[in-house]
Amino acid sequence: MSLKRYLLVALVAFAAALAAVLVARTWLAPQPRVESEVHALLHQRLTLDAAQEQRIHELEAAFAKRREALEAEMRADNERLASAIAAEQGYGPKVAAAVDQTHHVMGALQKETLQHIFAMRAVLRPDQAAQFDAAVVKALTQPAR
């Protein structure tokens, strides 16, 4: 193989890896719509007392740290996926393993997001919880934007 051919193969592999990272960041791990809807409800439409505000703030701060850690792990997984694509230049065992790992972390983030939502719900009065539940259901069932 000539040097030009090697460079072309390397360029194509790099482009494929970059495309995989972009797809993973935009399609596989979209911004959580439910969390945005719930946040807006909690801070704009419900009248929380001072104790509720404090507890919600504590829960949000703790979850933000955990979410940040999981998102960093997803970014690292995307880099491993890109490397696997560049190495295999097809859907091989390294690519499959990298995809599985990415899905594992995405699932962990979804589970922890739901646990966070239920923890916040536990802080609310019954009348507030009813509004909260309706907002969660609406966020989960509305068409993607």
PDB file of C-alpha atoms in Angstrom:
ATOM      1  CA  MET A   1       0.000   0.000   0.000  1.00  0.00           C
ATOM      2  CA  SER A   2       1.203   3.465  -0.795  1.00  0.00           C
ATOM      3  CA  LEU A   3       1.555   6.252   1.741  1.00  0.00           C
ATOM      4  CA  LYS A   4      -1.394   8.090   0.165  1.00  0.00           C
ATOM      5  CA  ARG A   5      -3.575   5.033   0.563  1.00  0.00           C
ATOM      6  CA  TYR A   6      -2.615   4.680   4.259  1.00  0.00           C
ATOM      7  CA  LEU A   7      -3.386   8.339   4.836  1.00  0.00           C
ATOM      8  CA  LEU A   8      -6.745   7.976   3.088  1.00  0.00           C
ATOM      9  CA  VAL A   9      -7.638   4.937   5.229  1.00  0.00           C
ATOM     10  CA  ALA A  10      -6.582   6.797   8.377  1.00  0.00           C
ATOM     11  CA  LEU A  11      -8.640   9.835   7.372  1.00  0.00           C
ATOM     12  CA  VAL A  12     -11.728   7.710   6.676  1.00  0.00           C
ATOM     13  CA  ALA A  13     -11.306   5.875   9.996  1.00  0.00           C
ATOM     14  CA  PHE A  14     -10.970   9.186  11.831  1.00  0.00           C
ATOM     15  CA  ALA A  15     -14.074  10.566  10.114  1.00  0.00           C
ATOM     16  CA  ALA A  16     -16.045   7.423  11.036  1.00  0.00           C
ATOM     17  CA  ALA A  17     -14.902   7.668  14.650  1.00  0.00           C
ATOM     18  CA  LEU A  18     -15.844  11.335  14.809  1.00  0.00           C
ATOM     19  CA  ALA A  19     -19.252  10.587  13.310  1.00  0.00           C
ATOM     20  CA  ALA A  20     -19.807   7.854  15.908  1.00  0.00           C
ATOM     21  CA  VAL A  21     -19.007  10.248  18.728  1.00  0.00           C
ATOM     22  CA  LEU A  22     -21.379  12.866  17.346  1.00  0.00           C
ATOM     23  CA  VAL A  23     -24.154  10.298  16.916  1.00  0.00           C
ATOM     24  CA  ALA A  24     -23.631   8.993  20.436  1.00  0.00           C
ATOM     25  CA  ARG A  25     -23.700  12.495  21.930  1.00  0.00           C
ATOM     26  CA  THR A  26     -26.789  13.684  20.072  1.00  0.00           C
ATOM     27  CA  TRP A  27     -28.876  10.603  19.419  1.00  0.00           C
ATOM     28  CA  LEU A  28     -27.969   8.049  22.063  1.00  0.00           C
ATOM     29  CA  ALA A  29     -27.728  10.467  24.999  1.00  0.00           C
ATOM     30  CA  PRO A  30     -30.141  13.360  24.457  1.00  0.00           C
ATOM     31  CA  GLN A  31     -30.718  15.923  27.173  1.00  0.00           C
ATOM     32  CA  PRO A  32     -33.213  14.618  29.724  1.00  0.00           C
ATOM     33  CA  ARG A  33     -36.551  16.272  28.934  1.00  0.00           C
ATOM     34  CA  VAL A  34     -38.223  14.972  32.101  1.00  0.00           C
ATOM     35  CA  GLU A  35     -35.704  16.643  34.364  1.00  0.00           C
ATOM     36  CA  SER A  36     -36.212  20.005  32.634  1.00  0.00           C
ATOM     37  CA  GLU A  37     -39.992  19.811  32.969  1.00  0.00           C
ATOM     38  CA  VAL A  38     -39.784  18.781  36.620  1.00  0.00           C
ATOM     39  CA  HIS A  39     -37.259  21.502  37.403  1.00  0.00           C
ATOM     40  CA  ALA A  40     -39.500  24.155  35.872  1.00  0.00           C
ATOM     41  CA  LEU A  41     -42.485  22.905  37.862  1.00  0.00           C
ATOM     42  CA  LEU A  42     -40.592  22.817  41.158  1.00  0.00           C
ATOM     43  CA  HIS A  43     -39.034  26.241  40.853  1.00  0.00           C
ATOM     44  CA  GLN A  44     -41.636  28.203  38.930  1.00  0.00           C
ATOM     45  CA  ARG A  45     -45.117  26.812  39.494  1.00  0.00           C
ATOM     46  CA  LEU A  46     -45.207  25.080  42.878  1.00  0.00           C
ATOM     47  CA  THR A  47     -45.134  27.137  46.036  1.00  0.00           C
ATOM     48  CA  LEU A  48     -42.533  25.387  48.154  1.00  0.00           C
ATOM     49  CA  ASP A  49     -41.959  26.299  51.777  1.00  0.00           C
ATOM     50  CA  ALA A  50     -38.440  27.063  53.024  1.00  0.00           C
ATOM     51  CA  ALA A  51     -37.818  23.522  54.287  1.00  0.00           C
ATOM     52  CA  GLN A  52     -38.921  22.041  50.961  1.00  0.00           C
ATOM     53  CA  GLU A  53     -36.732  24.504  49.034  1.00  0.00           C
ATOM     54  CA  GLN A  54     -33.730  23.563  51.176  1.00  0.00           C
ATOM     55  CA  ARG A  55     -34.276  19.810  50.810  1.00  0.00           C
ATOM     56  CA  ILE A  56     -34.864  20.064  47.041  1.00  0.00           C
ATOM     57  CA  HIS A  57     -31.692  22.152  46.723  1.00  0.00           C
ATOM     58  CA  GLU A  58     -29.707  19.486  48.620  1.00  0.00           C
ATOM     59  CA  LEU A  59     -31.111  16.718  46.418  1.00  0.00           C
ATOM     60  CA  GLU A  60     -30.367  18.662  43.239  1.00  0.00           C
ATOM     61  CA  ALA A  61     -26.797  19.418  44.306  1.00  0.00           C
ATOM     62  CA  ALA A  62     -26.091  15.773  45.105  1.00  0.00           C
ATOM     63  CA  PHE A  63     -27.659  14.581  41.867  1.00  0.00           C
ATOM     64  CA  ALA A  64     -25.760  17.172  39.807  1.00  0.00           C
ATOM     65  CA  LYS A  65     -22.465  15.700  41.030  1.00  0.00           C
ATOM     66  CA  ARG A  66     -23.549  12.166  40.237  1.00  0.00           C
ATOM     67  CA  ARG A  67     -24.930  13.147  36.826  1.00  0.00           C
ATOM     68  CA  GLU A  68     -21.675  14.941  36.016  1.00  0.00           C
ATOM     69  CA  ALA A  69     -19.699  11.798  36.878  1.00  0.00           C
ATOM     70  CA  LEU A  70     -21.916   9.599  34.704  1.00  0.00           C
ATOM     71  CA  GLU A  71     -21.768  12.072  31.814  1.00  0.00           C
ATOM     72  CA  ALA A  72     -17.965  12.069  32.061  1.00  0.00           C
ATOM     73  CA  GLU A  73     -18.084   8.277  31.936  1.00  0.00           C
ATOM     74  CA  MET A  74     -20.286   8.460  28.822  1.00  0.00           C
ATOM     75  CA  ARG A  75     -17.800  10.819  27.171  1.00  0.00           C
ATOM     76  CA  ALA A  76     -15.009   8.345  27.932  1.00  0.00           C
ATOM     77  CA  ASP A  77     -17.178   5.546  26.532  1.00  0.00           C
ATOM     78  CA  ASN A  78     -17.719   7.576  23.360  1.00  0.00           C
ATOM     79  CA  GLU A  79     -13.944   7.935  23.009  1.00  0.00           C
ATOM     80  CA  ARG A  80     -13.540   4.161  23.412  1.00  0.00           C
ATOM     81  CA  LEU A  81     -16.269   3.637  20.825  1.00  0.00           C
ATOM     82  CA  ALA A  82     -14.510   5.972  18.422  1.00  0.00           C
ATOM     83  CA  SER A  83     -11.230   4.113  18.955  1.00  0.00           C
ATOM     84  CA  ALA A  84     -12.926   0.766  18.407  1.00  0.00           C
ATOM     85  CA  ILE A  85     -14.510   2.006  15.188  1.00  0.00           C
ATOM     86  CA  ALA A  86     -11.170   3.328  13.993  1.00  0.00           C
ATOM     87  CA  ALA A  87      -9.460   0.027  14.857  1.00  0.00           C
ATOM     88  CA  GLU A  88     -12.077  -2.344  13.436  1.00  0.00           C
ATOM     89  CA  GLN A  89     -13.529  -0.167  10.662  1.00  0.00           C
ATOM     90  CA  GLY A  90     -16.764  -2.109  11.005  1.00  0.00           C
ATOM     91  CA  TYR A  91     -19.123  -3.581  13.569  1.00  0.00           C
ATOM     92  CA  GLY A  92     -16.766  -5.964  15.291  1.00  0.00           C
ATOM     93  CA  PRO A  93     -16.423  -7.261  18.855  1.00  0.00           C
ATOM     94  CA  LYS A  94     -14.658  -4.122  20.149  1.00  0.00           C
ATOM     95  CA  VAL A  95     -17.341  -1.861  18.696  1.00  0.00           C
ATOM     96  CA  ALA A  96     -20.108  -4.081  20.116  1.00  0.00           C
ATOM     97  CA  ALA A  97     -18.482  -4.072  23.569  1.00  0.00           C
ATOM     98  CA  ALA A  98     -18.066  -0.284  23.466  1.00  0.00           C
ATOM     99  CA  VAL A  99     -21.734   0.164  22.500  1.00  0.00           C
ATOM    100  CA  ASP A 100     -22.822  -2.180  25.303  1.00  0.00           C
ATOM    101  CA  GLN A 101     -20.755  -0.214  27.838  1.00  0.00           C
ATOM    102  CA  THR A 102     -22.241   3.068  26.617  1.00  0.00           C
ATOM    103  CA  HIS A 103     -25.745   1.650  27.005  1.00  0.00           C
ATOM    104  CA  HIS A 104     -24.910   0.386  30.491  1.00  0.00           C
ATOM    105  CA  VAL A 105     -23.865   3.870  31.652  1.00  0.00           C
ATOM    106  CA  MET A 106     -26.846   5.497  29.930  1.00  0.00           C
ATOM    107  CA  GLY A 107     -29.124   3.060  31.772  1.00  0.00           C
ATOM    108  CA  ALA A 108     -27.438   3.897  35.071  1.00  0.00           C
ATOM    109  CA  LEU A 109     -28.018   7.606  34.417  1.00  0.00           C
ATOM    110  CA  GLN A 110     -31.676   6.986  33.622  1.00  0.00           C
ATOM    111  CA  LYS A 111     -32.156   4.925  36.794  1.00  0.00           C
ATOM    112  CA  GLU A 112     -30.426   7.519  38.959  1.00  0.00           C
ATOM    113  CA  THR A 113     -32.482  10.284  37.356  1.00  0.00           C
ATOM    114  CA  LEU A 114     -35.672   8.428  38.276  1.00  0.00           C
ATOM    115  CA  GLN A 115     -34.444   7.854  41.831  1.00  0.00           C
ATOM    116  CA  HIS A 116     -33.715  11.585  42.043  1.00  0.00           C
ATOM    117  CA  ILE A 117     -37.197  12.443  40.772  1.00  0.00           C
ATOM    118  CA  PHE A 118     -38.819  10.160  43.364  1.00  0.00           C
ATOM    119  CA  ALA A 119     -36.625  11.613  46.121  1.00  0.00           C
ATOM    120  CA  MET A 120     -37.814  15.116  45.212  1.00  0.00           C
ATOM    121  CA  ARG A 121     -41.415  13.911  45.042  1.00  0.00           C
ATOM    122  CA  ALA A 122     -41.119  12.623  48.621  1.00  0.00           C
ATOM    123  CA  VAL A 123     -40.468  16.206  49.781  1.00  0.00           C
ATOM    124  CA  LEU A 124     -43.786  17.472  48.396  1.00  0.00           C
ATOM    125  CA  ARG A 125     -47.216  17.754  49.990  1.00  0.00           C
ATOM    126  CA  PRO A 126     -49.945  15.551  48.428  1.00  0.00           C
ATOM    127  CA  ASP A 127     -51.411  18.458  46.412  1.00  0.00           C
ATOM    128  CA  GLN A 128     -47.951  19.339  45.082  1.00  0.00           C
ATOM    129  CA  ALA A 129     -47.151  15.682  44.389  1.00  0.00           C
ATOM    130  CA  ALA A 130     -50.251  15.407  42.177  1.00  0.00           C
ATOM    131  CA  GLN A 131     -49.047  18.324  40.032  1.00  0.00           C
ATOM    132  CA  PHE A 132     -45.534  16.870  40.033  1.00  0.00           C
ATOM    133  CA  ASP A 133     -46.826  13.458  38.863  1.00  0.00           C
ATOM    134  CA  ALA A 134     -48.806  15.076  36.058  1.00  0.00           C
ATOM    135  CA  ALA A 135     -45.708  16.990  34.886  1.00  0.00           C
ATOM    136  CA  VAL A 136     -43.595  13.816  34.899  1.00  0.00           C
ATOM    137  CA  VAL A 137     -46.217  11.874  32.930  1.00  0.00           C
ATOM    138  CA  LYS A 138     -46.570  14.727  30.437  1.00  0.00           C
ATOM    139  CA  ALA A 139     -42.795  14.998  29.974  1.00  0.00           C
ATOM    140  CA  LEU A 140     -42.473  11.254  29.414  1.00  0.00           C
ATOM    141  CA  THR A 141     -45.353  10.981  26.942  1.00  0.00           C
ATOM    142  CA  GLN A 142     -45.112  14.146  24.857  1.00  0.00           C
ATOM    143  CA  PRO A 143     -43.533  13.841  21.421  1.00  0.00           C
ATOM    144  CA  ALA A 144     -39.837  14.659  21.090  1.00  0.00           C
ATOM    145  CA  ARG A 145     -39.035  18.276  20.349  1.00  0.00           C
TER     146      ARG A 145
END
